[in-house]
Amino acid sequence: MDLKDFELIYNENRVSISDKQDIESKLKKIVGVNNVSTKDVDLLAYTKDSTLIAFNWEIEGKIAGLPDFITWPEKTEQISEILKLANLEKIPVIPYGEGSGVVGGAIPLYGGIILDMKKFNRVLEINDRNLTITAEAGINGMNMERYLNAKGYTSGHIPQSLYTSSLGGWIAHRAAGQFSTKYGKIEDIVMGMEIVLPQGEIIKFKTIPRASTGPQLDKLFIGGEGTLGIVTKATLKIWPFPEKRTLISYAFPTIEKSFEAVREILREQIYPAVVRIYDQFETARHFPDNEKAKEKVMTIFICEGNSKLVALEELITRNTCEKNSGIDCGENPVKHWMERRFRVTETSSMPPYKIVFDTLEVASLWDDAANIYHNVLDAMNKFKGVLMITAHVSHFYPNGVGIYFSFGGVPPRGITDLEFYQDCWDTTIKTVLDAGGSIAHHHGVGINRSHWMDEEWGNAMNTLRKFKKVIDPNNILNPGKIYKRTWEERGEN
Ligand SMILES: Cc1cc2nc3c(=O)[nH]c(=O)nc-3n(C[C@H](O)[C@H](O)[C@H](O)COP(=O)(O)OP(=O)(O)OC[C@H]3O[C@@H](n4cnc5c(N)ncnc54)[C@H](O)[C@@H]3O)c2cc1C
C-alpha cells in the first residue's frame, strides 16, 4: 500500500514546501545523512501519537497527519540549527518523544519536520548528596527508572506509560505517575532544564531547590507541549529506593465514603505513594471475584519508605478507612493491580469492534469531586451511542483530586467516529467546567482540549497567546495545539 492511498484526516492546511530536496539536504548537513528520513515507512510511523481514535482510523486506512521529514538530532546545537532553518523556510517543527501522548500533541497537523528526541537518551549525572538525576530529555522512562533502581534510587515518577514515554514528553504534558500522591507530578519533580527556544536560542534554568529570583519563567515550559521550546535536558529529584512497602485495600459502600477516608488521611499529612479509588463499575471490572467488594468501591493504598514511618502511615490509613465504613480486603487487590498496572489490552481491543473508546482525566477541589463524578456519569449516560462511562481516582492532594473517566460507545447512524468522539469529549469537559473542575489533570491539552482553554484560563489565555507570538513569531513550533479556539480552527495556520 502506498502512502497516497491513505485518507488524511488533518489535511486542509498542510504547509507546502516548494523544494523538498533542498530542505532535506540542509537537514542532512545539520544532523548527518543517517539522521534524516523521507521514506514512506518512516513518515507513516510519525503520523499519530497514541490518541485512541487514531487507532480506529488506522484500521480504516486513515492517517491523522503526515509529516514531510523525520529527523533524529543528537546534540542541542543541531536542534537550534533545525529551528533556525525552519524559521527561515516557515516549516513547522514537531517535537516527538515516544508518541504515547493521548491528546494528539505530537500529530503533525500541518506536516513539517518531526524532531524525534530518541537519541537524547543518556543519563548525565546522579548526585547522591543533592538527590538529583540529570538526563537528556529523550530518555525512555523505563530505562531511566531501571538505571536509578540499579543504583538504589527511584524518581517516584511511574506513569502507566513508563515503558513507552520519555522525560521530555512528561515535562511537555505535566505528566503524573501512579505514585504521585507521595512523590508529586512531574512539575513537582523537575528542578532544572535546558531548552531550545523556537528561534534557536538555547536557554538554561539552573538546578536549585528553591529561588526568589523574580517570576518562575521555567514553569511556562513545563506543560509547553512543544509549542514554546524543546526540552533537551532536565534535572529531577530522586529518592532512595523505599526500604518497605505495605499493601492495603478497603472496600467502601459509596465513592463519597472512600473520598472522605482519603481526604482525612491526607489531612493528617499521611501520603501513601499509591491511592486508587475504583468506582463500583470499575471495581466490578477489575475485581470481579472479590466478594467483599461486590457493588462497592475498591480503594487500594501503597505506603512506602522508611519502615517506621510506613508502620505509622499504615496504622492511620487503616483506622481512617475503618472509621469511614471501609471493609478490609487484604493485600490481594493491590498485588492484582501491581501485576497488571502496565497492561493496556482493554483499550487496544476496542477499535476492531468499531467502538470509540477513550479516557479523560480532570482535576477538582475536594468540594466538587463527588459532584463532578456523578454529573459526568449522568451527562454521558444520557448521550446517544455511549455504552459505558466509568471512573477511577488515582491522584490525590490534601486539597483535591485527579479523576480519570473512561468512556466507550458506537456512533449513532450518520455520525462519524470523529464527531462522536468530539461530542463525548465536549460533553464531559463542559460538565466538569460547570461543576467547578479543571479540564485536564495530566494528559495535557494537545488537539482535544485546545478549544476549551479560554473557558479554563479566562482572559489569561490572551496573555499566553501573546507570549507564544513573541517567542515564536512564525508559529513554527507544534502549530495547531493549545491555542486554538474551535475544533475546526486546527485546520488554520
Ligand atoms: C497506555 C498509556 C498509559 C499512559 N499513562 C499515563 C500516566 O500514567 N500518566 C501520564 O501523565 N500520562 C500517561 N499517558 C500519556 C503519555 O504517556 C504522556 O502524556 C507522556 O508524558 C507523553 O510522553 P511521550 O514521550 O510519549 O511524548 P509524545 O507523545 O511524543 O509527545 C507529547 C507532547 O510533548 C511534546 N514533546 C515531546 N518531547 C518533547 C521535548 N523534548 N520538548 C518539548 N516538547 C516535547 C510533543 O510535541 C507533544 O506535544 C499514557 C499513555 C498511554 C498510551
XYZ file of C-alpha atoms and ligand atoms in Angstrom:
546
model
C 0.000 0.000 0.000
C 1.253 3.447 -0.888
C 1.046 6.467 1.421
C -1.166 8.286 -1.059
C -3.809 5.552 -0.655
C -4.480 6.569 2.940
C -7.096 9.206 3.683
C -5.565 12.111 5.592
C -7.731 13.346 8.496
C -5.978 16.686 9.068
C -5.163 17.657 5.526
C -6.639 21.102 4.946
C -3.690 23.304 5.725
C -0.561 21.323 5.100
C 2.292 23.744 4.630
C 3.548 23.476 1.080
C 7.288 23.102 0.782
C 8.486 24.134 -2.646
C 11.897 22.500 -2.744
C 11.789 19.436 -0.501
C 15.114 18.101 -1.761
C 16.860 21.322 -0.849
C 15.430 21.229 2.701
C 16.320 17.557 3.035
C 19.935 18.192 2.078
C 20.116 21.161 4.503
C 18.733 18.966 7.296
C 21.286 16.275 6.437
C 24.041 18.862 6.708
C 22.849 19.717 10.208
C 22.247 16.249 11.678
C 24.072 13.908 9.289
C 22.715 11.775 6.433
C 21.649 8.910 8.688
C 19.581 11.145 10.901
C 17.064 12.350 8.302
C 14.421 10.321 6.528
C 11.706 10.982 3.994
C 10.948 7.295 3.418
C 7.234 6.419 3.410
C 7.700 3.844 6.142
C 9.216 6.446 8.465
C 6.721 9.160 7.597
C 3.914 6.683 8.321
C 5.369 5.895 11.743
C 5.061 9.527 12.811
C 1.527 10.278 11.607
C -0.040 9.990 15.050
C 0.585 9.668 18.736
C -1.412 7.271 20.956
C -4.677 9.207 20.743
C -7.073 6.296 20.818
C -9.340 7.495 17.998
C -6.300 7.302 15.693
C -6.239 3.512 16.188
C -9.787 3.371 14.776
C -8.595 5.438 11.819
C -5.589 3.203 11.285
C -7.868 0.188 10.861
C -9.905 2.172 8.339
C -6.790 3.143 6.361
C -6.804 6.759 7.520
C -3.823 8.807 8.626
C -4.078 11.563 11.250
C -1.359 13.924 9.918
C 1.525 13.445 7.514
C 4.993 14.892 8.214
C 7.488 15.777 5.476
C 10.783 14.979 7.180
C 11.815 12.874 10.137
C 14.960 13.946 11.976
C 16.889 12.361 14.843
C 19.156 15.091 16.217
C 21.886 14.121 18.673
C 23.022 17.491 20.037
C 21.302 20.580 21.384
C 23.110 22.748 18.804
C 21.635 20.650 15.970
C 18.127 21.325 17.286
C 18.959 25.009 17.373
C 20.115 24.861 13.716
C 16.995 22.957 12.625
C 14.809 25.617 14.227
C 16.732 28.425 12.537
C 16.262 26.693 9.173
C 12.576 26.083 9.897
C 12.055 29.779 10.701
C 13.789 30.811 7.505
C 11.678 28.429 5.419
C 8.478 28.744 7.535
C 8.223 24.990 8.090
C 6.559 23.584 11.241
C 8.669 21.564 13.674
C 7.015 18.963 15.886
C 8.988 17.586 18.838
C 8.367 13.865 19.312
C 9.240 11.865 22.426
C 7.816 8.360 22.250
C 4.380 9.147 20.819
C 2.480 7.923 23.878
C 0.621 11.201 24.278
C -3.138 10.734 24.164
C -4.416 14.170 23.144
C -2.892 14.456 19.674
C 0.003 16.623 20.899
C 2.604 15.109 18.564
C 0.381 14.832 15.466
C 1.900 16.865 12.598
C -1.293 18.766 11.736
C 0.457 20.923 9.123
C 3.140 18.494 8.001
C 6.721 19.683 8.525
C 9.750 18.382 10.368
C 9.417 15.769 13.100
C 12.144 16.232 15.647
C 12.423 12.823 17.275
C 14.256 13.117 20.587
C 15.174 9.415 20.965
C 18.899 9.994 20.509
C 18.873 12.293 23.535
C 18.908 9.182 25.668
C 21.759 9.470 28.170
C 21.868 9.820 31.920
C 24.383 12.621 32.517
C 24.739 12.592 36.300
C 23.367 11.224 39.521
C 24.154 13.300 42.595
C 23.605 11.328 45.781
C 24.088 14.244 48.155
C 21.696 16.570 46.340
C 19.416 13.646 45.435
C 19.188 14.576 41.748
C 19.497 12.960 38.355
C 20.317 14.884 35.193
C 19.355 13.212 31.934
C 18.739 14.034 28.295
C 15.098 14.641 27.530
C 14.555 11.824 25.046
C 15.459 9.143 27.576
C 12.890 6.367 27.844
C 11.101 6.361 31.205
C 11.689 2.697 31.989
C 15.359 2.899 31.042
C 15.854 5.821 33.395
C 13.941 4.185 36.261
C 15.835 0.895 35.839
C 19.113 2.800 35.871
C 18.059 4.534 39.078
C 16.775 1.323 40.718
C 20.064 -0.448 39.969
C 21.859 2.276 41.915
C 19.377 2.214 44.808
C 17.100 5.127 43.861
C 13.723 5.896 42.336
C 12.431 9.048 40.677
C 8.967 8.259 42.077
C 7.524 9.075 38.635
C 5.981 5.840 37.343
C 3.284 6.577 34.740
C 1.383 3.664 33.240
C 3.211 4.537 30.018
C 6.631 4.182 31.717
C 7.855 1.770 29.018
C 6.704 3.977 26.140
C 7.218 7.595 27.175
C 10.145 9.984 27.546
C 11.302 12.513 30.095
C 10.699 15.379 27.620
C 7.162 14.123 26.907
C 6.414 14.019 30.640
C 7.560 17.612 31.077
C 5.684 18.720 27.962
C 2.379 17.321 29.233
C 2.792 17.827 33.008
C 2.548 14.085 33.489
C 1.558 12.227 36.656
C 2.809 8.838 37.777
C 0.965 6.116 39.665
C 2.920 7.028 42.830
C 2.128 10.728 42.580
C 0.313 11.079 45.899
C 3.694 10.797 47.653
C 6.202 11.986 45.033
C 4.146 14.590 43.167
C 3.560 15.212 39.462
C 6.467 15.863 37.127
C 6.220 19.627 37.793
C 6.978 18.865 41.458
C 9.933 16.684 40.456
C 11.719 18.785 37.789
C 14.378 21.088 39.236
C 16.304 22.407 36.229
C 16.090 22.332 32.422
C 17.844 23.179 29.169
C 15.504 24.468 26.460
C 15.890 25.429 22.815
C 13.539 28.320 22.053
C 11.525 28.398 18.796
C 14.032 30.642 17.011
C 17.017 28.539 18.036
C 18.268 30.296 21.162
C 19.435 27.898 23.892
C 18.484 28.766 27.491
C 19.093 27.034 30.836
C 17.195 27.096 34.095
C 19.652 26.206 36.799
C 19.091 23.443 39.307
C 18.240 24.889 42.673
C 15.883 23.653 45.429
C 14.040 26.993 45.593
C 14.727 30.560 44.490
C 13.361 34.053 44.874
C 14.597 35.463 41.605
C 11.547 37.014 40.021
C 8.787 35.129 38.191
C 9.413 31.460 37.555
C 9.728 31.535 33.784
C 10.715 27.866 33.749
C 7.154 26.941 34.738
C 5.923 28.109 31.313
C 7.949 25.403 29.647
C 6.604 22.672 31.910
C 3.377 21.952 30.076
C 4.503 23.867 26.974
C 3.630 20.772 24.900
C 6.404 21.506 22.443
C 4.861 24.850 21.427
C 7.211 27.181 23.322
C 10.513 25.343 23.293
C 12.211 21.986 23.101
C 13.421 20.448 26.340
C 16.833 18.890 25.769
C 17.977 18.105 29.321
C 16.419 18.105 32.753
C 17.422 17.592 36.354
C 14.928 15.741 38.546
C 14.581 14.936 42.210
C 15.293 11.330 43.158
C 14.791 9.305 46.351
C 16.487 6.316 47.971
C 14.577 3.207 46.855
C 11.916 2.553 49.529
C 13.012 0.257 52.320
C 9.499 -1.025 52.917
C 6.201 -1.256 51.072
C 2.835 -2.025 52.668
C -0.137 -3.084 50.553
C -3.589 -2.133 51.882
C -7.086 -2.280 50.389
C -10.562 -1.410 51.607
C -13.981 -1.604 50.002
C -16.326 1.320 50.730
C -20.111 1.449 50.367
C -20.005 4.612 48.229
C -17.483 6.768 46.391
C -18.285 9.565 48.859
C -17.187 7.400 51.800
C -13.981 6.493 50.022
C -13.300 10.179 49.195
C -13.827 11.067 52.863
C -11.386 8.408 54.050
C -8.645 9.525 51.652
C -9.265 13.212 52.353
C -8.910 12.614 56.086
C -5.721 10.571 55.611
C -4.069 13.345 53.599
C -5.276 15.959 56.063
C -3.101 14.166 58.643
C -0.137 14.707 56.277
C -0.007 10.995 55.557
C 0.909 10.479 51.903
C 0.539 6.879 50.717
C 2.545 6.661 47.473
C -0.334 4.984 45.645
C -4.013 5.616 46.276
C -6.575 4.370 43.760
C -10.328 4.561 44.170
C -12.300 2.492 41.642
C -15.967 3.420 41.248
C -18.368 0.495 41.573
C -18.317 -0.159 37.811
C -14.514 -0.331 37.637
C -14.473 -2.361 40.865
C -16.728 -4.907 39.145
C -14.488 -4.830 36.046
C -11.129 -5.153 37.797
C -12.014 -7.199 40.888
C -14.947 -9.386 39.733
C -14.122 -12.244 42.123
C -13.713 -10.201 45.253
C -16.814 -10.968 47.324
C -16.165 -8.232 49.887
C -16.065 -5.616 47.137
C -19.316 -6.638 45.369
C -21.212 -3.454 44.424
C -18.709 -1.471 46.450
C -15.892 0.963 45.784
C -12.490 -0.726 45.947
C -9.704 1.508 47.211
C -6.078 0.451 47.253
C -3.106 2.020 49.013
C 0.648 1.502 48.965
C 2.605 3.116 51.774
C 6.358 3.092 51.192
C 9.628 4.446 52.529
C 11.294 4.231 55.944
C 9.868 1.186 57.802
C 8.964 3.080 60.975
C 7.147 5.788 59.069
C 5.405 3.206 56.889
C 4.121 1.416 60.005
C 2.619 4.679 61.264
C 1.160 5.516 57.831
C -0.405 2.071 57.687
C -1.958 2.463 61.127
C -3.501 5.861 60.335
C -4.645 4.707 56.882
C -6.364 1.623 58.313
C -8.002 3.491 61.220
C -9.331 6.183 58.915
C -10.691 3.670 56.388
C -12.459 1.703 59.110
C -13.902 4.885 60.629
C -15.430 5.565 57.172
C -17.088 2.122 56.883
C -14.266 0.562 54.856
C -14.047 -3.250 54.764
C -10.515 -4.639 54.808
C -9.875 -6.599 51.581
C -6.257 -7.536 52.303
C -3.183 -7.387 50.058
C -4.502 -9.299 47.063
C -6.294 -6.457 45.251
C -3.090 -4.414 45.439
C -0.985 -7.333 44.172
C -3.514 -7.767 41.347
C -3.056 -4.121 40.400
C 0.755 -4.327 40.693
C 0.838 -7.268 38.270
C -1.369 -5.592 35.697
C -0.510 -1.948 36.057
C 1.295 -1.589 32.725
C -1.208 -3.670 30.724
C -3.473 -1.776 28.377
C -5.054 -4.547 26.319
C -8.516 -3.277 27.260
C -8.160 -0.097 25.210
C -6.454 -1.599 22.182
C -9.104 -4.328 21.907
C -11.888 -1.802 21.178
C -11.114 -0.372 17.711
C -11.597 -3.695 15.799
C -15.201 -3.705 17.079
C -15.625 -0.127 15.817
C -16.053 1.029 19.392
C -14.878 4.560 20.041
C -13.115 4.410 23.396
C -11.098 6.941 25.304
C -10.037 8.117 28.723
C -10.160 11.631 30.001
C -8.720 12.959 33.261
C -9.771 16.100 35.075
C -8.953 17.788 38.378
C -11.007 19.265 41.181
C -11.019 20.507 44.727
C -12.495 18.150 47.324
C -15.622 20.335 47.435
C -16.533 19.472 43.849
C -15.122 15.962 43.434
C -18.238 13.867 44.078
C -20.444 16.241 42.069
C -18.107 16.103 39.100
C -18.051 12.327 39.220
C -21.862 11.971 39.340
C -22.585 14.799 36.873
C -20.233 13.370 34.236
C -21.740 9.911 34.594
C -25.273 11.362 34.296
C -24.411 13.506 31.274
C -22.571 10.750 29.423
C -25.189 8.081 30.177
C -27.803 10.305 28.521
C -25.649 10.632 25.427
C -26.853 8.604 22.438
C -24.371 5.891 21.483
C -22.470 5.832 24.788
C -22.243 2.247 26.085
C -20.076 2.788 29.121
C -18.787 5.543 31.336
C -16.782 4.706 34.464
C -14.105 6.318 36.598
C -11.259 5.786 38.968
C -9.432 8.373 41.022
C -5.705 7.916 41.295
C -4.026 11.239 42.133
C -4.689 12.890 45.476
C -3.753 16.096 47.249
C -4.721 17.479 50.636
C -6.882 19.921 48.647
C -8.385 17.773 45.910
C -8.126 15.004 43.339
C -7.479 13.967 39.746
C -10.430 11.938 38.369
C -9.958 9.595 35.408
C -13.006 8.796 33.274
C -13.205 6.017 30.670
C -15.912 6.063 28.020
C -16.853 3.833 25.133
C -19.595 3.841 22.564
C -20.678 3.374 18.998
C -21.553 6.449 16.933
C -25.263 6.582 16.048
C -26.065 6.238 12.341
C -24.980 9.254 10.269
C -22.388 10.431 12.784
C -18.695 9.871 12.139
C -16.272 8.403 14.660
C -14.599 11.773 14.977
C -17.859 13.695 15.543
C -18.978 11.198 18.184
C -15.560 11.293 19.847
C -15.519 15.088 19.922
C -19.073 15.218 21.310
C -18.162 12.789 24.109
C -15.109 14.877 24.999
C -17.047 18.142 24.867
C -19.906 16.781 26.994
C -17.506 15.614 29.688
C -15.431 18.771 29.663
C -18.430 21.109 29.760
C -19.891 19.149 32.682
C -16.595 19.364 34.557
C -16.282 23.117 33.974
C -19.898 23.702 35.042
C -19.196 21.820 38.274
C -16.082 23.880 39.045
C -13.332 21.483 37.924
C -10.291 21.817 35.691
C -10.369 20.283 32.203
C -7.118 18.291 32.478
C -5.073 16.717 35.252
C -2.072 15.165 33.439
C -2.631 14.252 29.786
C -2.334 17.824 28.549
C -4.215 19.928 26.001
C -2.970 18.872 22.556
C -5.751 18.951 19.999
C -8.545 17.605 22.141
C -8.780 20.365 24.704
C -7.382 23.438 22.943
C -10.820 24.899 22.167
C -11.694 24.814 25.878
C -8.635 26.751 27.022
C -10.434 30.114 27.011
C -13.068 28.752 29.398
C -10.359 27.155 31.532
C -7.988 30.112 31.692
C -10.351 33.084 31.187
C -8.679 36.182 29.737
C -5.272 34.970 30.974
C -5.343 32.856 27.805
C -4.888 36.033 25.731
C -1.678 36.720 27.627
C -0.450 33.202 26.877
C -1.295 33.688 23.178
C 0.677 36.969 23.175
C 3.643 35.213 24.784
C 3.524 32.498 22.119
C 3.510 35.180 19.387
C 6.513 36.963 20.853
C 8.564 33.839 21.406
C 7.520 32.067 18.190
C 6.545 34.793 15.687
C 6.475 32.382 12.737
C 4.372 29.811 14.628
C 6.977 27.172 13.871
C 6.775 25.050 16.993
C 3.983 22.480 17.034
C 1.267 24.659 15.431
C -2.409 23.864 15.940
C -2.093 22.856 19.602
C -3.119 24.528 22.892
C -4.073 27.968 21.495
C -6.922 27.218 19.064
C -10.470 28.304 19.798
C -12.517 25.647 17.977
C -12.052 22.047 16.836
C -12.201 23.356 13.260
C -9.557 26.024 13.814
C -6.962 23.264 13.933
C -7.104 23.463 10.159
C -5.945 27.090 10.094
C -2.421 28.323 10.376
C -1.141 3.251 27.791
C -0.856 4.657 28.194
C -0.752 4.960 29.532
C -0.489 6.264 29.937
N -0.322 6.538 31.260
C -0.027 7.794 31.663
C 0.164 8.089 33.039
O 0.099 7.215 33.907
N 0.441 9.364 33.376
C 0.559 10.357 32.445
O 0.825 11.506 32.807
N 0.366 10.102 31.134
C 0.096 8.859 30.718
N -0.075 8.591 29.385
C 0.068 9.672 28.416
C 1.510 9.845 27.889
O 2.303 8.731 28.158
C 2.114 11.080 28.491
O 1.415 12.206 28.019
C 3.611 11.263 28.222
O 4.027 12.341 29.009
C 3.955 11.502 26.778
O 5.344 11.292 26.609
P 5.974 10.954 25.174
O 7.436 10.952 25.346
O 5.379 9.719 24.614
O 5.523 12.231 24.363
P 4.913 12.369 22.901
O 3.601 11.712 22.826
O 5.931 12.015 21.892
O 4.704 13.940 22.870
C 3.812 14.566 23.728
C 3.910 16.076 23.576
O 5.149 16.506 24.070
C 5.891 17.190 23.071
N 7.278 16.820 23.318
C 7.820 15.575 23.325
N 9.108 15.648 23.660
C 9.385 16.944 23.881
C 10.553 17.659 24.267
N 11.714 17.044 24.499
N 10.478 19.010 24.387
C 9.315 19.656 24.166
N 8.187 19.032 23.798
C 8.221 17.698 23.667
C 5.294 16.726 21.769
O 5.438 17.678 20.752
C 3.835 16.542 22.151
O 3.172 17.770 22.117
C -0.350 7.293 28.962
C -0.460 6.974 27.617
C -0.708 5.671 27.225
C -0.811 5.361 25.774
